[in-house]
Coordinates of C-alpha atoms in Angstrom, one line a residue:
M77 CA 0.0 -0.1 0.0
A78 CA 1.3 3.4 -0.9
A79 CA 2.1 5.9 2.0
F80 CA 3.5 9.2 2.6
G81 CA 1.9 11.0 -0.5
H82 CA 1.7 8.0 -2.8
T83 CA 5.3 6.9 -2.3
F84 CA 6.1 3.3 -1.7
P85 CA 8.4 3.1 1.4
F86 CA 10.8 0.4 0.0
Y87 CA 11.2 2.1 -3.5
A88 CA 13.3 5.1 -4.3
G89 CA 11.2 8.3 -5.5
P90 CA 11.5 9.7 -9.0
K91 CA 14.8 11.0 -9.6
P92 CA 15.2 14.9 -10.3
I93 CA 15.3 15.8 -14.1
F94 CA 17.8 18.4 -15.0
S95 CA 16.8 20.3 -18.2
M96 CA 20.4 20.1 -19.7
D97 CA 23.1 17.5 -19.7
T98 CA 25.5 18.1 -17.1
T99 CA 28.5 17.5 -19.5
L100 CA 27.1 20.1 -21.8
A101 CA 26.5 22.5 -18.9
I102 CA 30.2 22.1 -17.8
I103 CA 31.4 22.7 -21.4
I104 CA 29.3 25.8 -21.9
A105 CA 30.3 27.1 -18.4
I106 CA 34.0 26.7 -19.2
F107 CA 33.8 28.6 -22.4
L108 CA 31.6 31.4 -21.1
T109 CA 34.2 31.8 -18.2
A110 CA 36.8 32.1 -20.7
L111 CA 34.8 34.6 -22.8
V112 CA 34.0 36.7 -19.7
T113 CA 37.8 36.7 -18.8
F114 CA 38.7 37.9 -22.3
I115 CA 35.9 40.7 -22.2
I116 CA 37.3 41.9 -18.7
I117 CA 40.8 42.5 -20.3
L118 CA 39.3 44.0 -23.4
P119 CA 39.6 47.7 -22.1
G120 CA 43.4 47.3 -21.9
I121 CA 43.7 47.0 -25.7
R122 CA 44.1 50.1 -27.5
G123 CA 42.6 51.6 -30.6
K124 CA 41.1 49.7 -33.6
M125 CA 42.8 46.3 -32.5
R126 CA 40.2 46.1 -29.6
L127 CA 37.5 45.2 -32.2
F128 CA 39.5 42.9 -34.2
W129 CA 40.8 41.1 -31.0
L130 CA 37.1 40.6 -29.7
L131 CA 36.1 39.2 -33.0
R132 CA 38.9 36.7 -33.1
V133 CA 38.2 35.5 -29.6
V134 CA 34.4 35.2 -29.9
T135 CA 34.8 33.3 -33.3
S136 CA 37.5 30.9 -32.0
L137 CA 35.5 30.1 -28.7
F138 CA 32.4 29.6 -30.6
I139 CA 34.0 27.0 -32.8
G140 CA 35.8 25.2 -29.9
S141 CA 32.7 25.0 -27.8
V142 CA 30.5 23.8 -30.6
I143 CA 32.9 20.8 -31.4
L144 CA 33.3 19.8 -27.8
A145 CA 29.6 20.2 -27.0
V146 CA 28.1 18.4 -30.0
N147 CA 30.3 15.5 -29.2
F148 CA 28.4 14.8 -25.9
S149 CA 25.0 16.0 -27.2
S150 CA 22.0 13.6 -27.7
E151 CA 20.4 15.8 -30.4
W152 CA 21.9 14.3 -33.4
S153 CA 18.8 12.4 -34.6
V154 CA 15.5 13.2 -32.6
G155 CA 11.9 12.1 -32.9
Q156 CA 8.7 12.8 -30.9
V157 CA 5.1 11.6 -31.0
S158 CA 2.0 12.1 -28.9
T159 CA 0.0 8.9 -28.6
N160 CA -2.1 6.8 -26.3
T161 CA -0.2 3.7 -25.3
S162 CA 0.0 1.2 -22.5
Y163 CA 1.8 2.2 -19.2
K164 CA 3.0 -1.0 -17.7
A165 CA 3.5 -4.3 -18.9
F166 CA 0.8 -7.0 -18.3
S167 CA -1.6 -3.9 -17.5
S168 CA -4.6 -2.8 -19.3
Q169 CA -4.2 0.8 -18.2
W170 CA -3.6 3.2 -21.0
I171 CA -2.2 6.8 -20.7
S172 CA -1.8 9.7 -23.0
A173 CA 1.8 10.9 -23.3
D174 CA 4.3 12.5 -25.4
V175 CA 7.1 10.1 -26.2
G176 CA 10.5 11.5 -27.3
L177 CA 13.7 9.9 -28.8
Q178 CA 17.0 11.6 -28.8
L179 CA 19.9 9.8 -30.6
G180 CA 23.5 11.0 -29.9
L181 CA 27.1 9.7 -30.6
G182 CA 27.3 7.9 -27.3
G183 CA 23.8 6.6 -26.7
V184 CA 20.0 6.9 -26.8
N185 CA 17.8 9.2 -24.7
I186 CA 14.2 8.3 -24.1
T187 CA 11.6 10.7 -22.5
L188 CA 8.0 10.0 -21.6
T189 CA 5.8 12.9 -20.4
G190 CA 2.2 12.4 -19.6
T191 CA -0.5 14.8 -21.0
P192 CA -1.3 15.8 -18.5
V193 CA 1.6 14.8 -16.2
Q194 CA -0.6 13.5 -13.3
Q195 CA -2.3 10.3 -14.5
L196 CA -3.2 7.0 -12.7
N197 CA -2.3 8.7 -9.3
E198 CA 1.3 8.9 -10.6
T199 CA 3.6 11.6 -12.0
I200 CA 4.6 10.4 -15.6
N201 CA 7.7 12.2 -16.3
Y202 CA 10.6 10.0 -17.1
N203 CA 14.0 10.7 -18.9
E204 CA 16.2 7.5 -19.4
E205 CA 19.5 7.3 -20.9
F206 CA 21.1 4.3 -22.3
T207 CA 24.8 4.7 -23.5
W208 CA 27.1 2.5 -25.8
R209 CA 30.2 4.7 -25.3
L210 CA 33.6 2.9 -24.9
G211 CA 33.5 1.5 -21.3
K212 CA 29.8 1.3 -21.0
N213 CA 27.4 -1.9 -21.4
Y214 CA 24.2 -1.1 -23.1
A215 CA 22.8 -4.6 -22.3
E216 CA 23.4 -4.1 -18.5
E217 CA 21.8 -0.8 -18.5
Y218 CA 18.8 -2.3 -20.3
A219 CA 18.7 -5.2 -17.8
R220 CA 18.8 -2.6 -14.8
A221 CA 15.9 -0.8 -16.6
L222 CA 13.8 -4.0 -16.6
E223 CA 14.4 -4.6 -12.8
K224 CA 13.4 -1.2 -12.2
G225 CA 10.2 -1.6 -13.9
L226 CA 10.2 1.4 -16.2
P227 CA 7.1 2.2 -18.2
D228 CA 6.3 0.1 -21.2
P229 CA 7.2 2.7 -24.0
V230 CA 10.6 3.4 -22.6
L231 CA 11.4 -0.3 -22.5
Y232 CA 10.0 -0.8 -25.9
L233 CA 12.4 1.9 -27.5
A234 CA 15.3 0.8 -25.4
E235 CA 14.8 -2.8 -26.7
K236 CA 14.8 -1.7 -30.2
F237 CA 18.4 -0.4 -29.7
A238 CA 19.7 -3.5 -27.6
P239 CA 22.6 -5.4 -29.0
N240 CA 20.5 -8.5 -29.5
S241 CA 17.6 -6.9 -31.1
P242 CA 16.9 -8.3 -34.6
C243 CA 16.4 -4.7 -35.9
G244 CA 20.1 -4.2 -35.9
L245 CA 19.8 -0.5 -34.9
H246 CA 22.5 -0.9 -32.0
G247 CA 25.3 -1.7 -34.3
Q248 CA 24.3 0.9 -37.1
Y249 CA 24.1 3.9 -34.6
R250 CA 26.9 2.6 -32.3
L251 CA 29.5 2.4 -35.1
A252 CA 28.3 5.7 -36.5
G253 CA 28.6 7.4 -33.3
H254 CA 32.1 6.0 -32.5
Y255 CA 33.7 7.0 -35.8
T256 CA 31.9 10.4 -35.9
S257 CA 33.2 11.1 -32.3
A258 CA 36.8 10.2 -33.3
I259 CA 36.6 12.5 -36.2
L260 CA 35.2 15.4 -34.2
W261 CA 38.1 14.9 -31.8
V262 CA 40.6 15.2 -34.6
A263 CA 38.8 18.4 -35.6
F264 CA 39.3 19.8 -32.0
L265 CA 42.9 19.0 -32.2
C266 CA 43.1 20.9 -35.4
W267 CA 41.3 23.7 -33.8
L268 CA 43.8 23.9 -30.9
L269 CA 46.8 24.1 -33.5
A270 CA 45.0 26.7 -35.4
N271 CA 44.9 29.0 -32.4
V272 CA 48.5 28.5 -31.6
M273 CA 49.6 29.3 -35.2
L274 CA 47.4 32.2 -35.5
S275 CA 49.2 33.7 -32.4
M276 CA 52.5 33.2 -34.2
P277 CA 53.8 34.8 -37.4
V278 CA 52.7 31.7 -39.5
L279 CA 49.2 33.0 -40.2
V280 CA 49.0 30.9 -43.5
Y281 CA 49.6 27.8 -41.6
G282 CA 46.9 28.6 -39.0
G283 CA 44.4 29.2 -41.8
H284 CA 45.4 25.6 -43.2
M285 CA 44.6 24.1 -39.8
L286 CA 41.3 26.0 -39.6
L287 CA 40.5 24.7 -43.1
A288 CA 41.3 21.1 -41.9
T289 CA 39.1 21.7 -38.7
G290 CA 36.1 22.5 -41.0
I291 CA 36.9 19.4 -43.3
F292 CA 37.1 17.1 -40.5
Q293 CA 33.6 18.2 -39.3
L294 CA 32.0 17.9 -42.6
L295 CA 33.5 14.5 -43.0
G296 CA 32.2 13.5 -39.7
L297 CA 28.7 14.6 -40.7
L298 CA 28.9 12.8 -44.0
L299 CA 29.8 9.6 -42.3
F300 CA 26.9 9.9 -39.7
S301 CA 24.3 10.8 -42.3
I302 CA 25.1 7.9 -44.5
A303 CA 25.2 5.5 -41.6
T304 CA 21.9 6.6 -40.3
S305 CA 20.1 7.2 -43.5
L306 CA 19.6 3.5 -44.1
P307 CA 16.0 2.2 -44.0
Q308 CA 15.0 1.1 -40.7
P309 CA 13.6 -2.6 -40.7
C310 CA 11.5 -2.1 -37.8
P311 CA 9.0 0.6 -37.4
L312 CA 8.8 2.2 -33.9
H313 CA 4.9 1.6 -33.1
L314 CA 3.7 3.2 -30.1
G315 CA 0.0 2.6 -29.7
S316 CA -1.6 3.8 -33.0
A317 CA 1.3 6.2 -33.7
V318 CA 4.6 5.6 -35.4
L319 CA 7.7 7.4 -34.2
Q320 CA 9.8 8.9 -37.0
S321 CA 13.2 10.4 -36.4
R322 CA 15.1 13.3 -38.3
L323 CA 18.4 15.0 -38.1
G324 CA 18.6 17.1 -34.9
S325 CA 20.0 20.4 -33.9
A326 CA 23.5 19.1 -33.1
F327 CA 23.9 17.9 -36.6
W328 CA 22.9 21.3 -38.2
I329 CA 24.9 23.3 -35.8
T330 CA 28.1 21.2 -36.7
L331 CA 27.3 21.8 -40.4
T332 CA 27.2 25.5 -39.9
T333 CA 30.4 25.5 -37.8
G334 CA 32.1 23.3 -40.4
V335 CA 31.2 25.5 -43.3
L336 CA 32.3 28.5 -41.3
C337 CA 35.7 27.1 -40.7
V338 CA 36.2 26.2 -44.4
L339 CA 35.3 29.8 -45.4
L340 CA 37.6 31.4 -42.8
G341 CA 40.4 29.1 -43.7
L342 CA 40.1 30.0 -47.5
A343 CA 39.6 33.7 -46.8
L344 CA 42.9 33.7 -44.6
A345 CA 44.8 31.9 -47.6
V346 CA 43.5 34.5 -50.1
A347 CA 44.1 37.4 -47.8
H348 CA 47.6 36.2 -47.3
R349 CA 48.1 36.1 -51.0
M350 CA 46.4 39.3 -51.9
Q351 CA 46.6 41.6 -48.9
P352 CA 49.2 40.3 -46.5
H353 CA 49.7 43.7 -44.7
R354 CA 46.1 44.0 -43.8
L355 CA 46.1 40.3 -42.6
K356 CA 49.0 40.9 -40.3
A357 CA 47.4 44.0 -39.2
F358 CA 44.2 42.2 -38.2
F359 CA 46.0 39.6 -36.2
N360 CA 48.3 42.5 -34.5
Q361 CA 51.2 41.5 -36.5
S362 CA 51.4 44.7 -38.7
V363 CA 54.5 45.5 -40.5
G364 CA 53.5 49.0 -40.5
E365 CA 55.2 49.3 -37.0
N366 CA 58.6 49.0 -38.9
P367 CA 58.4 50.8 -42.2
G368 CA 61.8 49.4 -43.3
L369 CA 60.0 46.0 -43.7
K370 CA 58.9 45.3 -47.3
W371 CA 57.0 42.3 -48.6
K372 CA 58.2 40.6 -51.9
P373 CA 55.7 38.1 -53.2
E374 CA 58.2 36.5 -55.6
E375 CA 60.4 35.4 -52.6
G376 CA 57.7 33.9 -50.2
G377 CA 54.6 32.9 -52.3
L378 CA 51.7 31.4 -50.3
L379 CA 53.3 29.0 -48.0
S380 CA 56.7 30.6 -46.9
P381 CA 56.6 34.5 -46.7
R382 CA 59.7 36.3 -46.3
Y383 CA 60.4 39.9 -45.3
R384 CA 63.6 41.8 -45.6
S385 CA 64.6 45.4 -44.7
T386 CA 65.4 48.2 -47.2
A387 CA 68.9 48.0 -46.2
E388 CA 69.2 44.6 -47.9
S389 CA 67.6 45.9 -51.1
P390 CA 69.7 46.2 -54.2
Q391 CA 68.4 49.7 -54.9
P392 CA 71.1 52.2 -54.8
Q393 CA 71.3 54.6 -51.8
D394 CA 71.9 58.4 -52.3
I395 CA 75.0 59.4 -50.6
S396 CA 76.5 62.8 -51.2
L397 CA 79.9 62.8 -52.8
S398 CA 81.1 65.8 -50.7
E399 CA 80.3 64.1 -47.5
A400 CA 82.1 60.7 -48.5
S401 CA 85.3 62.5 -49.7
S402 CA 85.3 64.7 -46.4
E403 CA 85.0 61.7 -44.3
A404 CA 88.0 59.9 -46.1
C405 CA 90.2 63.0 -45.9
C406 CA 89.4 63.3 -42.3
K407 CA 90.6 59.7 -41.7
E408 CA 93.8 60.2 -43.6
E409 CA 94.8 63.5 -41.9
H410 CA 93.9 62.9 -38.5
P411 CA 94.0 59.1 -37.8
R412 CA 94.2 59.5 -34.0
V413 CA 91.6 62.3 -33.5
P414 CA 88.2 60.5 -32.7
D415 CA 86.1 63.5 -33.8
C416 CA 86.6 65.4 -37.1
A417 CA 85.3 68.8 -37.4
L418 CA 84.6 69.9 -40.9

């Protein structure tokens, strides 16, 4: 018999549900902290460079945070349906609920929310996660869900992605998630190298690494879309409705960031070829601070720029003949006198 407000004394109550994944919250908090720190020191930068510096920092932090966040997101493929379905196994009681399915690179997340939430003298609000990341065992998590007696819609969807399911969804999404995650980690390393090189006088190589960052992101998206676009042999029937999945927000934001990185990398390569002085000024490496430096495109090309001073230039220097003869005469007549008065 239920006691203490419909809570069974020997069973744990419903766990609290956080509106955002804790890993995503940590990643967002770290990058926001870095952004706030850079904004605090922004007044110390003088002149026009303040705007350029802020633009570079915001763009770089946005790219890095997206690459990390989508790696742990469960919004790569999503689906939701409102239906009338059975609530518990071996029971004739039905409920009206919204059933959601979120597929990520590391697992599947299933939500069940009653409409209304209070039905059958219970609070119907479940958010369960089943992972297949390295070091995790999907079958054990599914067995624990059976022991807990989760609602029938949650167990039904979780069973479809089990390793021993004849649908084969586990292997399909698991391999797609593993390889896409590995490619995104390579993209993150390229992003780190791009930031290092863009802070050094090798801007063209930083542009190349930024281009590689975008290419790896697009490659991961291509792999995930190909692996998950195969026709599903098992339709997901929930009551009288069929749950259909589609590409989620994590996929589209990764696509946007990948295209942005490719465009920025190409823009850096073109600017280095056409306007190297303005490019160095944008990255606070302006050659205008030393007017004796002059860029010669025939020496450096696109990959290895070289700069030399005007003193090394083969152009003749204008030297007064009278001054040169006076100095020579002074040295011959007074070799021991340090200063020669003309």
